[in-house]
Coordinates of N, CA and C in Angstrom, one line a residue:
X494 N 0.9 -1.2 0.0 CA 0.0 0.0 0.0 C 0.9 1.2 0.0
X495 N 0.5 2.2 -0.8 CA 1.3 3.4 -0.9 C 0.4 4.5 -0.3
X496 N 0.9 5.2 0.7 CA 0.1 6.2 1.3 C 1.1 7.3 1.8
X497 N 0.5 8.5 2.0 CA 1.2 9.7 2.5 C 0.5 10.2 3.7
X498 N 1.2 10.5 4.7 CA 0.6 11.1 5.9 C 1.0 12.6 6.0
X499 N 0.0 13.4 6.2 CA 0.2 14.9 6.2 C -0.2 15.5 7.5
X500 N 0.6 16.3 8.1 CA 0.3 17.1 9.3 C 0.2 18.5 8.9
X501 N -0.9 19.2 9.2 CA -1.1 20.6 8.9 C -0.9 21.5 10.1
X502 N 0.0 22.5 10.0 CA 0.3 23.4 11.1 C 0.1 24.8 10.6
X503 N -0.2 25.7 11.5 CA -0.1 27.1 11.2 C 1.3 27.6 11.5
X504 N 1.7 28.8 11.1 CA 3.0 29.3 11.4 C 2.8 30.7 12.1
X505 N 3.3 30.7 13.3 CA 3.2 31.9 14.1 C 4.6 32.5 14.2
X506 N 4.7 33.8 13.9 CA 6.0 34.5 14.1 C 6.4 34.6 15.5
X507 N 5.4 34.8 16.4 CA 5.6 34.8 17.8 C 4.8 33.7 18.5
X508 N 5.4 32.9 19.3 CA 4.7 31.8 20.0 C 4.9 30.5 19.2
X509 N 4.1 29.6 19.6 CA 4.3 28.2 19.0 C 3.4 28.1 17.9
X510 N 3.8 27.2 17.0 CA 2.9 26.8 15.8 C 1.8 25.9 16.3
X511 N 0.6 26.0 15.8 CA -0.5 25.3 16.2 C -0.9 24.1 15.2
X512 N -1.2 23.0 15.8 CA -1.7 21.9 15.0 C -3.1 22.2 14.5
X513 N -3.3 22.0 13.2 CA -4.6 22.3 12.6 C -5.4 21.0 12.3
X514 N -4.6 19.9 12.1 CA -5.2 18.7 11.7 C -4.2 17.8 10.9
X515 N -4.7 16.6 10.6 CA -3.8 15.8 9.8 C -4.7 14.9 8.9
X516 N -4.1 14.2 8.0 CA -4.8 13.3 7.1 C -3.9 12.2 6.5
X517 N -4.4 11.1 6.1 CA -3.7 10.1 5.4 C -4.3 9.9 4.1
X518 N -3.5 9.9 3.0 CA -4.1 9.7 1.6 C -3.5 8.4 1.1
X519 N -4.4 7.6 0.7 CA -4.0 6.3 0.0 C -3.8 6.6 -1.4
X520 N -2.6 6.4 -1.9 CA -2.2 6.7 -3.3 C -2.1 5.4 -4.1
X521 N -2.4 4.3 -3.6 CA -2.2 3.0 -4.3 C -3.2 2.9 -5.5
X522 N -4.3 3.6 -5.5 CA -5.3 3.5 -6.6 C -5.2 4.7 -7.6
X523 N -4.3 5.6 -7.3 CA -4.2 6.8 -8.2 C -3.5 6.5 -9.5
X524 N -3.9 7.2 -10.5 CA -3.3 7.1 -11.8 C -1.9 7.7 -11.8
X525 N -0.9 6.9 -12.3 CA 0.5 7.3 -12.3 C 0.8 8.5 -13.2
X526 N 1.6 9.4 -12.8 CA 2.1 10.5 -13.6 C 1.0 11.5 -14.0
X527 N 0.0 11.7 -13.2 CA -1.0 12.7 -13.4 C -1.2 13.4 -12.1
X528 N -1.6 14.7 -12.2 CA -1.9 15.5 -11.0 C -3.4 15.6 -10.8
X529 N -3.7 15.7 -9.5 CA -5.1 15.8 -9.2 C -5.2 16.9 -8.0
X530 N -6.1 17.9 -8.2 CA -6.5 18.8 -7.1 C -7.7 18.2 -6.4
X531 N -7.6 18.2 -5.1 CA -8.8 17.7 -4.3 C -8.8 18.3 -2.9
X532 N -10.0 18.6 -2.4 CA -10.2 19.0 -1.1 C -10.3 17.8 -0.2
X533 N -9.5 17.8 0.9 CA -9.5 16.7 1.9 C -9.9 17.2 3.3
X534 N -10.8 16.5 3.9 CA -11.1 16.8 5.3 C -10.0 16.5 6.3
X535 N -9.7 17.5 7.2 CA -8.7 17.2 8.2 C -9.3 16.4 9.3
X536 N -8.4 15.5 9.8 CA -8.8 14.6 10.9 C -8.2 15.1 12.2
X537 N -8.7 14.6 13.3 CA -8.2 14.9 14.7 C -8.3 16.4 15.0
X538 N -9.4 17.0 14.4 CA -9.8 18.4 14.7 C -11.3 18.5 14.5
X539 N -11.8 19.6 15.0 CA -13.3 19.7 15.0 C -13.8 20.0 13.6
X540 N -13.1 20.7 12.8 CA -13.5 21.0 11.4 C -12.3 21.5 10.6
X541 N -12.4 21.5 9.3 CA -11.4 22.0 8.4 C -11.1 21.1 7.3
X542 N -10.7 21.7 6.2 CA -10.3 21.0 5.0 C -9.0 21.7 4.4
X543 N -8.3 21.0 3.5 CA -7.2 21.5 2.9 C -7.2 21.0 1.4
X544 N -6.9 21.9 0.5 CA -6.9 21.6 -0.9 C -5.4 21.3 -1.3
X545 N -5.2 20.1 -1.9 CA -3.8 19.7 -2.2 C -3.8 19.3 -3.7
X546 N -2.7 19.6 -4.3 CA -2.4 19.0 -5.7 C -1.4 17.9 -5.4
X547 N -1.9 16.7 -5.8 CA -1.0 15.5 -5.6 C -0.7 14.9 -6.9
X548 N 0.6 14.5 -7.1 CA 1.0 13.8 -8.3 C 1.8 12.5 -7.8
X549 N 1.4 11.4 -8.3 CA 2.1 10.1 -8.0 C 3.0 9.9 -9.3
X550 N 4.3 9.8 -9.1 CA 5.2 9.7 -10.2 C 6.0 8.4 -10.0
X551 N 6.3 7.8 -11.1 CA 7.2 6.6 -11.1 C 8.7 7.2 -11.1
X552 N 9.6 6.3 -10.6 CA 11.0 6.7 -10.6 C 11.5 7.1 -12.0
X553 N 11.1 6.3 -13.0 CA 11.5 6.5 -14.4 C 11.0 7.9 -14.9
X554 N 9.7 8.3 -14.5 CA 9.2 9.5 -14.9 C 10.0 10.7 -14.3
X555 N 10.3 10.6 -13.0 CA 11.1 11.6 -12.3 C 12.4 11.7 -13.0
X556 N 13.1 10.6 -13.2 CA 14.4 10.6 -13.9 C 14.4 11.3 -15.2
X557 N 13.4 11.0 -16.0 CA 13.2 11.6 -17.3 C 12.9 13.1 -17.2
X558 N 12.1 13.5 -16.2 CA 11.8 14.9 -16.0 C 13.1 15.7 -15.7
X559 N 14.0 15.1 -14.8 CA 15.2 15.8 -14.5 C 16.1 15.9 -15.7
X560 N 16.2 14.9 -16.5 CA 17.1 15.0 -17.7 C 16.6 16.0 -18.6
X561 N 15.2 16.1 -18.8 CA 14.7 17.2 -19.7 C 15.0 18.6 -19.1
X562 N 14.9 18.7 -17.8 CA 15.1 20.0 -17.2 C 16.6 20.4 -17.4
X563 N 17.5 19.5 -17.2 CA 18.9 19.8 -17.4 C 19.3 20.1 -18.8
X564 N 18.6 19.5 -19.7 CA 18.9 19.8 -21.1 C 18.4 21.2 -21.5
X565 N 17.5 21.7 -20.8 CA 17.0 23.1 -21.1 C 17.9 24.2 -20.6
X566 N 18.8 23.8 -19.7 CA 19.7 24.8 -19.1 C 21.0 24.9 -19.9

């Protein structure tokens, strides 16, 4: 199973950062090498959602993307 665990915090310039919630996304059924925007409900909090763009990439796709980027420079 391929999953990602995300913890969402706020950033305070003064004082401590506050926990806003967290979530676990199961990526095992996602289409490879495509991006998806989606709103996700935060867990372990009374309410809240976060919008994320998630891309599941294969190692070969990442390697190919790096080579193309280097060729452009």
